[in-house]
Amino acid sequence: MKFLDRAKIFLKAGDGGDGCLSFRREKFIEFGGPDGGDGGKGGDIIVKGVKDVNTLIDYRYNQHFRAKRGENGMGSNKYGAGGNDLILKVPVGTEILYEDGKTVIVDITEEGQTFVIAKGGEGGRGNNKFKSSTNQAPRRADKGEVGEELWVWLQLKLIADVGLIGLPNAGKSTFLSVTTRAKPKIADYPFTTLIPQLGVVQLNSEEFIIADIPGLIEGAHSGRGLGDRFLAHVERCSSLIHLVDITQTDPFKSYKMLRNELAAYSSIMDEKAEIVVLNKIDAIDKKEAQKIKKKFEKSINNPVFLISAATNEGIQQVLKKVLEIKKSREWE
């Protein structure tokens, strides 16, 4: 299944059925009177959050959705049947936005959550509804109301406990593969991960979800590389694992550059707990790794972890820290 996290669709709720203009014509009833029934209500369009779907690919090729129209009223005071509602299933974590792509209509954050995105039109009244003491033979019946229609954007933001971020080739895919059962593509060239990947970490009797965000580069917040498409997924994560390749010429410069990209994208990023992890320590001298670690800790005034995703060294300490942050957030 292909990953698609943004789609534009057209919605048209059902029109209401027309009211009926009719008079009784039984043989032995001299003054039959009006007996036109009301039209049925048009179907609503409802969005519903489901957990067994993690992509918007169903809305890539089918972009127009119309609910059923209400049936017209009939004689003998028969009411028209209402149109069936149309339910659109979307992944949990989907935002529905107006056509401008900015104004949020609703945020589907829970399984089973529903929202009426387009209301069906009310059915028109039959002439029986207009009968009165002064108008016993009304020749009026209403048309059904028009159902709502609009273009909307569906935008998926993955819901995970922790987001895995870093520059291309920082070792994120390897980290995900050794900590979860996920099978991301791993290769020795940049941008091997082209879509976000999810994995479930099981640590003792606890578990949490990691989202591997495709490699970010300088200028990602303004559209360079793959960045701004997937930075939205980081917003849902309660904490971040910032993976830095310790073998780079200047690891701290790379770290600061990515932090600047996150801040430029959204001020929300500064509020997230961050775990800084220096990866690939198997490729350099241990004393040099400790020296770089101390420099980092002094600069950011926070602990820094040394790991090798290739050999599993230091991995457990990082996962325990994630779990510690997750539990502390649950108590807030």
Tab-separated table of N, CA and C in Angstrom, residues 172-256:
chain	number	residue	atom	x	y	z
A	172	LYS	N	18.749	6.640	11.135
A	172	LYS	CA	17.398	6.510	11.693
A	172	LYS	C	16.748	5.179	11.318
A	173	SER	N	16.888	4.786	10.061
A	173	SER	CA	16.270	3.529	9.616
A	173	SER	C	16.878	2.333	10.345
A	174	THR	N	18.195	2.366	10.536
A	174	THR	CA	18.850	1.284	11.276
A	174	THR	C	18.367	1.254	12.718
A	175	PHE	N	18.256	2.434	13.323
A	175	PHE	CA	17.766	2.532	14.706
A	175	PHE	C	16.364	1.937	14.809
A	176	LEU	N	15.492	2.287	13.859
A	176	LEU	CA	14.115	1.781	13.885
A	176	LEU	C	14.084	0.264	13.708
A	177	SER	N	14.956	-0.235	12.846
A	177	SER	CA	14.938	-1.678	12.552
A	177	SER	C	15.416	-2.522	13.731
A	178	VAL	N	16.314	-1.969	14.549
A	178	VAL	CA	16.841	-2.753	15.676
A	178	VAL	C	16.018	-2.576	16.957
A	179	THR	N	15.149	-1.576	16.977
A	179	THR	CA	14.341	-1.350	18.179
A	179	THR	C	12.891	-1.803	18.010
A	180	THR	N	12.468	-2.025	16.759
A	180	THR	CA	11.101	-2.448	16.482
A	180	THR	C	11.124	-3.564	15.439
A	181	ARG	N	9.940	-4.031	15.075
A	181	ARG	CA	9.829	-5.037	14.015
A	181	ARG	C	9.650	-4.413	12.638
A	182	ALA	N	9.726	-3.098	12.572
A	182	ALA	CA	9.601	-2.420	11.275
A	182	ALA	C	10.778	-2.811	10.389
A	183	LYS	N	10.531	-2.817	9.080
A	183	LYS	CA	11.554	-3.190	8.103
A	183	LYS	C	11.783	-2.058	7.098
A	184	PRO	N	12.340	-0.937	7.565
A	184	PRO	CA	12.583	0.173	6.642
A	184	PRO	C	13.728	-0.147	5.695
A	185	LYS	N	13.779	0.576	4.582
A	185	LYS	CA	14.873	0.406	3.632
A	185	LYS	C	16.138	1.009	4.209
A	186	ILE	N	17.233	0.259	4.141
A	186	ILE	CA	18.515	0.727	4.672
A	186	ILE	C	19.565	0.655	3.568
A	187	ALA	N	20.242	1.786	3.335
A	187	ALA	CA	21.286	1.817	2.305
A	187	ALA	C	22.289	2.913	2.650
A	188	ASP	N	23.470	2.885	1.991
A	188	ASP	CA	24.515	3.847	2.313
A	188	ASP	C	24.463	5.077	1.419
A	189	TYR	N	23.238	5.573	1.151
A	189	TYR	CA	23.091	6.831	0.420
A	189	TYR	C	21.932	7.608	1.038
A	190	PRO	N	21.899	8.945	0.864
A	190	PRO	CA	20.877	9.769	1.507
A	190	PRO	C	19.471	9.469	0.978
A	191	PHE	N	18.483	9.849	1.791
A	191	PHE	CA	17.063	9.764	1.437
A	191	PHE	C	16.619	8.345	1.073
A	192	THR	N	17.114	7.353	1.817
A	192	THR	CA	16.613	5.997	1.592
A	192	THR	C	15.180	5.875	2.106
A	193	THR	N	14.837	6.674	3.133
A	193	THR	CA	13.464	6.687	3.642
A	193	THR	C	12.709	7.821	2.968
A	194	LEU	N	11.696	7.472	2.171
A	194	LEU	CA	10.947	8.478	1.413
A	194	LEU	C	9.568	8.745	2.003
A	195	ILE	N	9.151	7.902	2.944
A	195	ILE	CA	7.864	8.101	3.615
A	195	ILE	C	8.051	7.821	5.097
A	196	PRO	N	7.222	8.416	5.971
A	196	PRO	CA	7.341	8.126	7.406
A	196	PRO	C	7.110	6.645	7.691
A	197	GLN	N	7.853	6.122	8.632
A	197	GLN	CA	7.720	4.722	9.039
A	197	GLN	C	7.356	4.659	10.519
A	198	LEU	N	6.450	3.752	10.861
A	198	LEU	CA	6.059	3.568	12.254
A	198	LEU	C	6.580	2.230	12.773
A	199	GLY	N	6.951	2.210	14.033
A	199	GLY	CA	7.366	0.962	14.668
A	199	GLY	C	6.972	0.978	16.129
A	200	VAL	N	6.670	-0.185	16.683
A	200	VAL	CA	6.290	-0.302	18.087
A	200	VAL	C	7.456	-0.890	18.875
A	201	VAL	N	7.900	-0.150	19.888
A	201	VAL	CA	8.980	-0.610	20.754
A	201	VAL	C	8.371	-1.286	21.981
A	202	GLN	N	8.844	-2.478	22.292
A	202	GLN	CA	8.410	-3.178	23.496
A	202	GLN	C	9.589	-3.255	24.456
A	203	LEU	N	9.425	-2.607	25.604
A	203	LEU	CA	10.493	-2.554	26.598
A	203	LEU	C	9.928	-3.058	27.919
A	204	ASN	N	10.389	-4.231	28.342
A	204	ASN	CA	9.823	-4.903	29.505
A	204	ASN	C	8.332	-5.139	29.248
A	205	SER	N	7.457	-4.583	30.087
A	205	SER	CA	6.010	-4.762	29.883
A	205	SER	C	5.375	-3.529	29.260
A	206	GLU	N	6.201	-2.565	28.882
A	206	GLU	CA	5.697	-1.308	28.305
A	206	GLU	C	5.937	-1.293	26.803
A	207	GLU	N	5.178	-0.415	26.124
A	207	GLU	CA	5.410	-0.225	24.688
A	207	GLU	C	5.115	1.207	24.289
A	208	PHE	N	5.755	1.661	23.236
A	208	PHE	CA	5.488	2.994	22.688
A	208	PHE	C	5.777	2.971	21.187
A	209	ILE	N	5.253	3.971	20.491
A	209	ILE	CA	5.348	4.028	19.030
A	209	ILE	C	6.387	5.064	18.603
A	210	ILE	N	7.267	4.651	17.700
A	210	ILE	CA	8.269	5.551	17.119
A	210	ILE	C	7.892	5.835	15.666
A	211	ALA	N	7.985	7.094	15.276
A	211	ALA	CA	7.770	7.485	13.880
A	211	ALA	C	9.092	7.964	13.297
A	212	ASP	N	9.574	7.283	12.283
A	212	ASP	CA	10.817	7.672	11.598
A	212	ASP	C	10.455	8.682	10.513
A	213	ILE	N	10.863	9.921	10.729
A	213	ILE	CA	10.553	10.996	9.776
A	213	ILE	C	11.663	11.062	8.720
A	214	PRO	N	11.301	11.051	7.415
A	214	PRO	CA	12.315	11.094	6.353
A	214	PRO	C	13.316	12.218	6.545
A	215	GLY	N	14.553	11.959	6.141
A	215	GLY	CA	15.669	12.866	6.373
A	215	GLY	C	15.394	14.320	6.022
A	216	LEU	N	15.692	15.195	6.973
A	216	LEU	CA	15.498	16.627	6.794
A	216	LEU	C	16.816	17.271	6.376
A	217	ILE	N	16.713	18.355	5.648
A	217	ILE	CA	17.911	19.084	5.222
A	217	ILE	C	17.702	20.574	5.488
A	218	GLU	N	18.747	21.350	5.316
A	218	GLU	CA	18.637	22.789	5.514
A	218	GLU	C	17.647	23.373	4.501
A	219	GLY	N	16.714	24.171	5.011
A	219	GLY	CA	15.679	24.740	4.155
A	219	GLY	C	14.432	23.879	4.079
A	220	ALA	N	14.372	22.816	4.891
A	220	ALA	CA	13.226	21.897	4.843
A	220	ALA	C	11.916	22.612	5.158
A	221	HIS	N	11.938	23.578	6.110
A	221	HIS	CA	10.700	24.266	6.509
A	221	HIS	C	10.097	25.072	5.369
A	222	SER	N	10.936	25.441	4.377
A	222	SER	CA	10.438	26.223	3.244
A	222	SER	C	10.260	25.378	1.991
A	223	GLY	N	10.414	24.068	2.123
A	223	GLY	CA	10.091	23.179	1.009
A	223	GLY	C	11.252	22.442	0.374
A	224	ARG	N	12.467	22.659	0.841
A	224	ARG	CA	13.605	21.954	0.239
A	224	ARG	C	13.605	20.487	0.626
A	225	GLY	N	14.007	19.647	-0.311
A	225	GLY	CA	14.071	18.217	-0.035
A	225	GLY	C	12.690	17.639	0.217
A	226	LEU	N	12.609	16.719	1.177
A	226	LEU	CA	11.339	16.086	1.525
A	226	LEU	C	10.716	16.746	2.748
A	227	GLY	N	11.472	17.657	3.361
A	227	GLY	CA	11.171	18.137	4.701
A	227	GLY	C	9.786	18.617	5.037
A	228	ASP	N	9.310	19.701	4.375
A	228	ASP	CA	8.089	20.314	4.871
A	228	ASP	C	6.879	19.420	4.691
A	229	ARG	N	6.950	18.412	3.817
A	229	ARG	CA	5.844	17.465	3.675
A	229	ARG	C	5.668	16.644	4.933
A	230	PHE	N	6.780	16.327	5.597
A	230	PHE	CA	6.722	15.390	6.707
A	230	PHE	C	6.969	16.012	8.069
A	231	LEU	N	7.348	17.287	8.094
A	231	LEU	CA	7.513	17.950	9.386
A	231	LEU	C	6.202	17.972	10.161
A	232	ALA	N	5.074	17.973	9.434
A	232	ALA	CA	3.769	17.982	10.099
A	232	ALA	C	3.593	16.773	11.003
A	233	HIS	N	4.201	15.641	10.620
A	233	HIS	CA	4.051	14.436	11.430
A	233	HIS	C	4.751	14.571	12.789
A	234	VAL	N	5.780	15.413	12.852
A	234	VAL	CA	6.505	15.595	14.106
A	234	VAL	C	5.634	16.306	15.143
A	235	GLU	N	4.683	17.127	14.666
A	235	GLU	CA	3.831	17.891	15.576
A	235	GLU	C	3.043	16.997	16.517
A	236	ARG	N	2.687	15.789	16.068
A	236	ARG	CA	1.885	14.878	16.888
A	236	ARG	C	2.707	14.185	17.971
A	237	CYS	N	4.016	14.110	17.793
A	237	CYS	CA	4.858	13.348	18.721
A	237	CYS	C	5.056	14.125	20.019
A	238	SER	N	4.997	13.410	21.128
A	238	SER	CA	5.164	14.074	22.418
A	238	SER	C	6.635	14.357	22.724
A	239	SER	N	7.538	13.591	22.122
A	239	SER	CA	8.962	13.819	22.326
A	239	SER	C	9.726	13.468	21.049
A	240	LEU	N	11.007	13.840	21.019
A	240	LEU	CA	11.825	13.632	19.826
A	240	LEU	C	13.129	12.933	20.186
A	241	ILE	N	13.535	11.998	19.353
A	241	ILE	CA	14.895	11.466	19.405
A	241	ILE	C	15.648	12.118	18.254
A	242	HIS	N	16.613	12.930	18.584
A	242	HIS	CA	17.395	13.639	17.567
A	242	HIS	C	18.702	12.874	17.349
A	243	LEU	N	18.754	12.168	16.228
A	243	LEU	CA	19.910	11.328	15.921
A	243	LEU	C	20.943	12.141	15.135
A	244	VAL	N	22.167	12.142	15.632
A	244	VAL	CA	23.257	12.893	14.991
A	244	VAL	C	24.386	11.919	14.654
A	245	ASP	N	24.890	12.025	13.439
A	245	ASP	CA	26.019	11.198	12.997
A	245	ASP	C	27.304	11.772	13.589
A	246	ILE	N	27.896	11.041	14.514
A	246	ILE	CA	29.081	11.551	15.224
A	246	ILE	C	30.315	11.582	14.334
A	247	THR	N	30.279	10.890	13.192
A	247	THR	CA	31.447	10.833	12.304
A	247	THR	C	31.553	12.052	11.389
A	248	GLN	N	30.567	12.955	11.439
A	248	GLN	CA	30.625	14.153	10.599
A	248	GLN	C	31.770	15.071	11.033
A	249	THR	N	32.142	15.988	10.144
A	249	THR	CA	33.209	16.944	10.458
A	249	THR	C	32.830	17.818	11.642
A	250	ASP	N	31.575	18.298	11.663
A	250	ASP	CA	31.096	19.141	12.759
A	250	ASP	C	29.687	18.686	13.146
A	251	PRO	N	29.561	17.679	14.018
A	251	PRO	CA	28.249	17.159	14.410
A	251	PRO	C	27.356	18.216	15.057
A	252	PHE	N	27.959	19.099	15.854
A	252	PHE	CA	27.135	20.098	16.549
A	252	PHE	C	26.525	21.100	15.577
A	253	LYS	N	27.251	21.439	14.532
A	253	LYS	CA	26.723	22.354	13.513
A	253	LYS	C	25.494	21.731	12.839
A	254	SER	N	25.568	20.438	12.557
A	254	SER	CA	24.442	19.737	11.950
A	254	SER	C	23.247	19.713	12.892
A	255	TYR	N	23.532	19.502	14.170
A	255	TYR	CA	22.469	19.490	15.174
A	255	TYR	C	21.760	20.843	15.218
A	256	LYS	N	22.525	21.918	15.286
A	256	LYS	CA	21.937	23.262	15.374
A	256	LYS	C	21.142	23.605	14.120
